[in-house]
Coordinates of C-alpha atoms and ligand atoms in Angstrom, one line a residue:
M1 CA -24.5 84.0 9.5
E2 CA -25.5 82.2 6.3
N3 CA -22.4 80.0 6.7
A4 CA -23.3 79.1 10.2
A5 CA -26.8 78.1 9.1
L6 CA -25.2 76.0 6.3
L7 CA -22.8 74.3 8.7
S8 CA -25.6 73.6 11.2
A9 CA -27.7 72.1 8.3
I10 CA -24.7 69.9 7.3
V11 CA -24.1 68.7 10.8
K12 CA -27.9 68.1 11.3
N13 CA -28.2 66.1 8.1
A14 CA -24.9 64.2 8.2
I15 CA -25.1 60.4 7.9
D16 CA -22.4 59.9 10.5
G17 CA -22.8 60.9 14.1
I18 CA -21.1 64.1 15.3
I19 CA -20.6 64.9 19.0
T20 CA -18.7 67.8 20.4
I21 CA -17.3 67.9 23.9
D22 CA -15.3 70.4 25.9
D23 CA -11.8 69.8 27.4
L24 CA -13.4 68.1 30.4
G25 CA -15.3 65.6 28.3
T26 CA -18.7 67.2 28.8
I27 CA -21.0 66.8 25.8
E28 CA -21.9 70.1 24.3
S29 CA -23.7 69.1 21.1
I30 CA -25.0 65.9 19.4
N31 CA -26.4 65.6 15.9
P32 CA -29.5 63.6 15.0
A33 CA -27.4 60.8 13.5
A34 CA -25.5 60.3 16.7
C35 CA -28.8 60.4 18.7
K36 CA -30.1 57.7 16.6
L37 CA -26.9 55.7 17.0
F38 CA -26.9 55.9 20.8
D39 CA -30.7 56.0 21.1
Y40 CA -30.7 59.1 23.2
F41 CA -32.5 62.5 22.9
P42 CA -30.1 65.4 22.9
E43 CA -31.3 66.6 26.3
E44 CA -30.4 63.2 27.8
V45 CA -26.8 63.6 26.9
V46 CA -25.9 67.3 26.5
G47 CA -24.1 68.5 29.7
K48 CA -23.2 64.9 30.6
N49 CA -19.8 63.2 30.4
I50 CA -19.0 61.5 27.1
A51 CA -18.0 58.4 29.1
M52 CA -21.8 57.5 29.2
L53 CA -21.5 56.6 25.5
M54 CA -18.6 54.2 26.1
P55 CA -18.4 50.7 27.6
S56 CA -15.7 50.0 30.2
P57 CA -12.7 50.1 30.3
H58 CA -12.7 53.2 28.1
A59 CA -15.6 54.8 30.0
G60 CA -13.5 54.9 33.2
K61 CA -10.4 56.1 31.6
H62 CA -11.7 58.8 29.3
D63 CA -11.2 61.7 31.7
Q64 CA -7.6 60.5 32.2
Y65 CA -7.1 60.4 28.4
L66 CA -8.1 64.1 28.2
K67 CA -5.9 65.1 31.2
N68 CA -2.9 63.3 29.7
Y69 CA -3.5 65.2 26.4
K70 CA -3.7 68.5 28.2
T71 CA -0.5 68.0 30.1
T72 CA 1.6 66.2 27.5
G73 CA 0.0 67.6 24.3
K74 CA 0.4 64.0 23.0
P75 CA -2.9 62.9 21.4
S76 CA -3.9 59.2 21.6
I77 CA -6.9 59.4 19.3
I78 CA -7.1 63.0 18.0
G79 CA -6.4 63.2 14.3
V80 CA -6.4 59.4 14.0
G81 CA -9.4 57.3 13.1
R82 CA -9.9 54.3 15.4
E83 CA -12.3 51.4 15.7
L84 CA -14.0 51.4 19.1
V85 CA -17.2 50.1 20.7
G86 CA -20.1 52.5 21.4
L87 CA -22.6 52.0 24.2
R88 CA -26.3 52.5 23.4
K89 CA -28.8 53.6 26.0
D90 CA -30.2 50.1 26.4
G91 CA -26.7 48.7 27.1
Y92 CA -26.2 47.3 23.6
Q93 CA -22.7 47.7 22.4
F94 CA -21.9 48.3 18.7
P95 CA -18.8 48.6 16.6
M96 CA -18.0 52.1 15.4
K97 CA -15.2 54.1 13.8
L98 CA -14.3 57.3 15.7
G99 CA -12.4 60.2 14.3
V100 CA -11.7 63.1 16.7
S101 CA -10.5 66.5 15.8
E102 CA -9.6 69.4 18.0
V103 CA -11.1 72.8 17.3
Q104 CA -10.0 76.0 18.9
Y105 CA -13.1 78.1 19.2
A106 CA -13.5 81.4 21.2
G107 CA -10.3 80.8 23.1
R108 CA -11.0 77.3 24.2
A109 CA -10.5 73.7 23.0
I110 CA -13.5 71.8 21.7
F111 CA -13.2 68.2 20.5
A112 CA -15.5 67.0 17.7
G113 CA -16.0 63.3 17.3
F114 CA -17.2 61.8 14.0
I115 CA -18.8 58.4 14.6
H116 CA -19.4 56.0 11.8
D117 CA -21.5 52.9 12.6
L118 CA -19.6 49.7 11.6
T119 CA -22.4 47.3 12.6
Q120 CA -23.3 46.4 9.0
Q121 CA -19.7 46.4 7.9
K122 CA -18.8 44.0 10.7
L123 CA -21.8 41.8 9.9
D124 CA -20.7 41.7 6.3
E125 CA -17.1 41.0 7.3
E126 CA -18.3 38.2 9.6
R127 CA -20.5 36.8 6.9
L128 CA -17.6 36.9 4.4
K129 CA -15.3 35.3 6.9
N130 CA -17.9 32.5 7.6
Y131 CA -18.4 32.1 3.9
A132 CA -14.7 31.9 3.3
S133 CA -14.3 29.3 6.0
H134 CA -17.3 27.4 4.6
L135 CA -15.6 27.5 1.2
E136 CA -12.4 26.3 2.7
E137 CA -14.2 23.4 4.4
L138 CA -15.9 22.7 1.1
V139 CA -12.5 22.7 -0.7
E140 CA -11.0 20.5 1.9
E141 CA -14.0 18.1 1.7
R142 CA -13.8 18.1 -2.1
T143 CA -10.0 17.6 -2.0
K144 CA -10.4 14.7 0.4
S145 CA -13.0 13.1 -1.8
L146 CA -10.9 13.7 -4.9
N147 CA -7.9 12.2 -3.1
D148 CA -10.1 9.2 -2.1
T149 CA -11.1 8.8 -5.7
I150 CA -7.5 9.0 -6.9
E151 CA -6.5 6.5 -4.3
A152 CA -9.3 4.1 -5.3
L153 CA -8.4 4.6 -9.0
Q154 CA -4.8 3.9 -8.1
T155 CA -5.8 0.7 -6.3
A156 CA -8.0 -0.3 -9.2
K157 CA -5.2 0.4 -11.6
E158 CA -2.8 -1.7 -9.6
K159 CA -5.3 -4.5 -9.4
V160 CA -5.8 -4.4 -13.2
S161 CA -2.1 -4.3 -13.9
H162 CA -1.5 -7.1 -11.4
T163 CA -4.2 -9.2 -13.1
L164 CA -2.8 -8.3 -16.5
E165 CA 0.7 -9.3 -15.3
K166 CA -0.7 -12.6 -14.1
Q167 CA -2.5 -13.1 -17.5
V168 CA 0.7 -12.3 -19.4
E169 CA 2.7 -14.6 -17.1
L170 CA 0.1 -17.3 -17.6
S171 CA 0.0 -17.0 -21.3
R172 CA 3.9 -17.0 -21.3
L173 CA 3.8 -20.2 -19.3
K174 CA 1.3 -21.7 -21.6
N175 CA 3.3 -20.8 -24.7
R176 CA 6.4 -22.3 -23.1
F177 CA 4.4 -25.4 -22.2
L178 CA 3.3 -25.7 -25.9
A179 CA 6.9 -25.4 -27.0
M180 CA 8.1 -27.9 -24.4
A181 CA 5.2 -30.3 -25.0
S182 CA 5.7 -30.3 -28.8
H183 CA 9.3 -31.2 -28.1
E184 CA 9.0 -33.6 -25.2
F185 CA 5.8 -35.4 -26.3
R186 CA 7.5 -36.3 -29.6
T187 CA 9.9 -38.9 -28.2
P188 CA 7.5 -41.0 -26.1
L189 CA 4.8 -40.7 -28.8
S190 CA 7.0 -41.9 -31.6
S191 CA 8.3 -44.6 -29.3
I192 CA 4.7 -45.7 -28.6
Q193 CA 4.0 -45.6 -32.4
L194 CA 7.1 -47.7 -33.2
S195 CA 6.3 -50.3 -30.4
V196 CA 2.7 -50.6 -31.6
S197 CA 3.8 -51.4 -35.1
L198 CA 6.4 -53.9 -33.8
I199 CA 3.8 -55.5 -31.5
E200 CA 1.6 -56.2 -34.6
K201 CA 4.6 -57.9 -36.2
Y202 CA 5.6 -59.9 -33.1
F203 CA 2.0 -60.8 -32.5
E204 CA 1.8 -62.4 -35.9
S205 CA 5.1 -64.3 -35.3
G206 CA 4.1 -65.2 -31.7
D207 CA 7.3 -63.6 -30.3
G208 CA 6.2 -63.3 -26.7
I209 CA 9.6 -61.9 -25.4
N210 CA 9.6 -58.9 -27.8
L211 CA 5.9 -58.4 -27.3
S212 CA 6.3 -57.8 -23.6
K213 CA 9.5 -55.7 -24.2
H214 CA 7.5 -53.3 -26.3
L215 CA 4.5 -53.3 -24.0
F216 CA 6.9 -52.3 -21.3
K217 CA 8.3 -49.5 -23.5
I218 CA 4.7 -48.2 -24.2
K219 CA 4.0 -48.3 -20.4
N220 CA 7.2 -46.2 -19.8
S221 CA 6.3 -43.7 -22.5
V222 CA 2.8 -43.3 -21.1
T223 CA 4.3 -42.8 -17.6
S224 CA 6.6 -40.1 -18.9
L225 CA 3.8 -38.3 -20.8
T226 CA 1.6 -38.4 -17.6
A227 CA 4.5 -37.0 -15.6
I228 CA 4.9 -34.1 -18.0
L229 CA 1.2 -33.3 -17.9
N230 CA 1.2 -33.6 -14.1
D231 CA 4.1 -31.2 -13.8
F232 CA 2.3 -28.7 -15.9
L233 CA -0.9 -29.1 -13.8
Y234 CA 1.1 -28.6 -10.6
V235 CA 2.6 -25.4 -12.0
D236 CA -0.8 -24.2 -13.2
N237 CA -2.4 -24.8 -9.8
L238 CA 0.5 -23.0 -8.1
E239 CA 0.0 -20.0 -10.5
A240 CA -3.7 -20.0 -9.7
G241 CA -2.9 -19.9 -6.0
K242 CA -4.8 -23.1 -5.5
V243 CA -2.1 -24.9 -3.5
S244 CA -1.5 -24.4 0.2
A245 CA 0.4 -26.4 2.8
S246 CA -1.7 -28.6 5.0
N247 CA 0.7 -29.7 7.7
S248 CA 0.4 -32.8 9.8
H249 CA 2.7 -34.7 12.2
F250 CA 4.4 -37.7 10.7
D251 CA 7.6 -39.8 11.0
L252 CA 10.2 -38.6 8.6
V253 CA 12.2 -41.8 8.7
E254 CA 9.3 -44.0 7.8
F255 CA 8.3 -41.5 5.1
A256 CA 11.8 -41.5 3.6
E257 CA 12.1 -45.3 3.6
G258 CA 8.8 -45.6 1.8
I259 CA 10.1 -43.2 -0.9
I260 CA 13.4 -45.0 -1.3
E261 CA 11.6 -48.3 -1.8
E262 CA 9.5 -46.8 -4.6
M263 CA 12.3 -44.9 -6.2
Q264 CA 14.7 -47.8 -6.2
L265 CA 12.3 -49.5 -8.6
L266 CA 12.8 -46.6 -11.0
A267 CA 16.6 -46.4 -10.7
K268 CA 18.8 -47.3 -13.7
G269 CA 21.1 -50.4 -13.9
N270 CA 23.3 -50.4 -10.8
Q271 CA 22.1 -47.2 -9.2
N272 CA 21.8 -47.5 -5.5
I273 CA 19.6 -45.2 -3.4
I274 CA 20.9 -45.0 0.2
F275 CA 19.0 -43.4 3.1
A276 CA 20.4 -42.2 6.4
H277 CA 18.9 -40.2 9.2
S278 CA 20.7 -38.2 11.9
G279 CA 19.2 -36.9 15.1
I280 CA 17.2 -38.5 17.9
R281 CA 13.9 -37.1 16.9
T282 CA 12.1 -38.4 13.8
K283 CA 8.8 -36.6 13.9
V284 CA 8.1 -33.5 11.7
Y285 CA 5.2 -31.2 11.1
L286 CA 5.0 -30.6 7.4
D287 CA 2.7 -31.2 4.4
K288 CA 3.4 -34.9 3.6
N289 CA 2.2 -34.7 0.0
L290 CA 4.1 -31.6 -0.9
L291 CA 7.3 -33.0 0.7
R292 CA 6.8 -36.3 -1.1
N293 CA 6.6 -34.4 -4.4
C294 CA 9.8 -32.5 -3.6
V295 CA 11.8 -35.5 -2.5
T296 CA 10.7 -37.7 -5.4
N297 CA 11.4 -34.9 -7.9
L298 CA 15.0 -34.5 -6.5
I299 CA 15.6 -38.3 -6.6
T300 CA 14.1 -38.6 -10.1
N301 CA 16.6 -35.9 -11.2
A302 CA 19.5 -37.7 -9.4
I303 CA 18.5 -40.9 -11.2
K304 CA 18.1 -39.1 -14.6
Y305 CA 21.3 -37.1 -14.5
S306 CA 23.6 -39.8 -13.2
G307 CA 25.3 -42.8 -14.8
D308 CA 24.0 -46.4 -14.5
T309 CA 26.4 -47.3 -11.7
C310 CA 26.3 -44.9 -8.8
C311 CA 25.1 -44.1 -5.3
I312 CA 22.4 -41.6 -4.6
D313 CA 22.2 -40.4 -1.0
L314 CA 19.0 -39.3 0.7
K315 CA 19.8 -37.9 4.1
T316 CA 17.4 -36.4 6.7
Q317 CA 18.3 -34.6 9.9
I318 CA 16.3 -33.1 12.7
N319 CA 17.9 -31.0 15.3
D320 CA 17.1 -27.8 17.3
Q321 CA 17.7 -25.6 14.3
G322 CA 15.2 -27.4 12.1
C323 CA 14.7 -30.3 9.7
T324 CA 17.0 -30.8 6.7
V325 CA 16.5 -33.1 3.7
T326 CA 19.4 -33.6 1.2
V327 CA 19.7 -35.5 -2.0
H328 CA 23.2 -36.1 -3.4
D329 CA 24.4 -37.6 -6.6
D330 CA 27.7 -37.8 -8.4
G331 CA 26.1 -37.3 -11.9
I332 CA 26.7 -34.8 -14.7
G333 CA 26.4 -31.8 -12.4
I334 CA 25.0 -28.4 -13.4
P335 CA 27.3 -25.9 -15.3
L336 CA 28.0 -22.8 -13.3
E337 CA 26.5 -20.5 -15.9
N338 CA 23.1 -22.3 -15.7
Q339 CA 22.9 -22.4 -11.9
E340 CA 21.4 -18.9 -11.4
H341 CA 18.2 -19.7 -13.3
L342 CA 17.7 -23.3 -12.3
F343 CA 14.6 -22.8 -10.2
E344 CA 12.8 -20.9 -13.0
A345 CA 9.9 -22.8 -14.8
F346 CA 11.0 -24.5 -18.0
Y347 CA 14.7 -23.8 -17.4
R348 CA 17.1 -26.6 -18.3
A349 CA 20.9 -26.6 -18.1
N350 CA 22.7 -26.9 -21.4
N351 CA 24.4 -30.2 -20.5
T352 CA 21.2 -32.3 -20.5
G353 CA 21.7 -33.5 -24.1
N354 CA 18.9 -35.8 -25.0
I355 CA 17.9 -36.7 -21.4
P356 CA 14.2 -35.9 -21.4
G357 CA 12.8 -33.2 -19.1
T358 CA 10.4 -30.3 -18.9
G359 CA 12.3 -27.9 -16.6
L360 CA 9.3 -27.7 -14.3
G361 CA 10.3 -30.1 -11.5
L362 CA 12.7 -27.8 -9.6
N363 CA 10.3 -24.8 -10.0
I364 CA 7.6 -26.9 -8.3
V365 CA 10.0 -28.1 -5.6
A366 CA 11.1 -24.5 -4.8
R367 CA 7.5 -23.3 -4.6
Y368 CA 6.3 -26.2 -2.5
V369 CA 9.2 -25.6 -0.1
V370 CA 8.2 -21.9 0.3
L371 CA 4.6 -23.0 1.0
M372 CA 6.0 -25.0 3.9
K373 CA 8.1 -22.0 5.0
G374 CA 11.3 -23.7 4.1
T375 CA 14.2 -22.9 1.8
A376 CA 15.7 -24.8 -1.1
H377 CA 19.3 -24.5 -2.4
F378 CA 21.9 -26.6 -4.1
T379 CA 25.6 -26.9 -4.8
S380 CA 26.8 -28.5 -7.9
S381 CA 29.9 -29.1 -10.0
Q382 CA 30.4 -31.2 -13.1
A383 CA 33.2 -33.0 -11.3
Q384 CA 31.6 -33.7 -8.0
G385 CA 27.9 -34.0 -8.8
T386 CA 25.0 -32.2 -7.2
L387 CA 23.7 -31.7 -3.7
F388 CA 20.2 -30.4 -3.1
T389 CA 19.3 -29.2 0.4
L390 CA 15.8 -28.5 1.7
T391 CA 15.6 -26.8 5.1
F392 CA 12.4 -26.4 7.2
P393 CA 11.9 -24.7 10.5
I394 CA 11.1 -26.9 13.4
S395 CA 7.7 -26.2 14.9
Ligands
ADP401 P1 13.8 -31.5 -15.8 O1 12.5 -32.1 -16.1 O2 14.5 -30.9 -17.0 O3 14.7 -32.4 -15.1 P2 13.9 -29.9 -13.4 O4 13.1 -28.6 -13.1 O5 13.7 -31.0 -12.5 O6 13.5 -30.3 -14.9 O7 15.4 -29.5 -13.5 C1 15.8 -28.4 -14.2 C2 17.2 -28.6 -14.7 O8 18.1 -28.6 -13.6 C3 17.4 -29.9 -15.4 O9 16.9 -29.8 -16.8 C4 18.8 -30.1 -15.3 O10 19.5 -29.3 -16.3 C5 19.2 -29.5 -14.0 N1 19.2 -30.5 -12.9 C6 18.3 -30.8 -12.0 N2 18.7 -31.7 -11.1 C7 19.9 -32.1 -11.5 C8 20.9 -33.1 -11.1 N3 20.6 -33.8 -10.0 N4 22.0 -33.2 -11.8 C9 22.3 -32.4 -12.9 N5 21.4 -31.5 -13.3 C10 20.2 -31.3 -12.7

């Protein structure tokens, strides 16, 4: 008896809800915790079917569950805890964990259900899940901003190293210029110095012929010094990205004839510059100044690197494929081993001897041609001379 009182006190004071039903599903007892959970008074539920505490579809199927168990003896929930949904009197549904045990008492089966409210646990789980996904979002956001920062840093690094590379290249060019200038300036400067002292002498003796000879020499030396400085300025401007092609329509034949006329004056001894054009069209759309610089550079080289008696051919051609300008000479040629680097700044072949030069002209030509979207190449042999070809697309 004492045991029964103890048991009843335990059931009454249990934190979890405890409900007993008979084998037809009729509620026989309900403890205060279960009443609180479902918001019923005991008299409202005792004697009624347990289905009233379940939402559909379980409510409609509960009787069948019990019947199945009775006929097959196979439990679906008995002995196993399961998470289900409870239905409160006001229709509110709440999550709960239900454990059912079968008790044989006084010759009949009684089912006791132990109900643990999962509302708080589910809320906590939900909060945790939300917090986790918020954290994930935060991590994703931070990762993205970190990646953006890394990318920006990378771009800045590339920019800095590009600038640095440019600086290094520029200072390398300037160093090479100094080396070249100290070498190439010496000849015209000492020639000027010598001519000046001779002029003094010829002036005293009134030797007009020698006077004008040395004045001419000074003029030539100044021209070649100016040419060296100009070449360096052109390269410097190209390096600084200050040069761009500014195309216009002009007559290539008129243009070439003008150049021939000027260049013939600079040719040595019996050097003959001959021009020929092929193709019906004569108009081109190129940068006149850049092209003039290219052609005069090539002809100057042909003059410089050929003997006193020779022919230098300037040929132009315009057809459907494009416009071609070639300069051919039968001078000293370019040794095979020097040909690979010929368009590099300050590069000179090893057969130039004491022919003056800076090694800048061809570098300027190649870069100007690229600015006009053309290509420059050459073939050369020490036996047959040199042929430079500039090709431009027709537009
Ligand atoms: P440079 O002032 O030395 O002539 P360039 O850049 O114009 O400089 O030419 C580079 C080098 O290419 C020359 O030093 C020379 O070795 C070689 N070169 C250029 N044109 C000719 C040519 N027509 N015949 C032989 N060598 C040439």
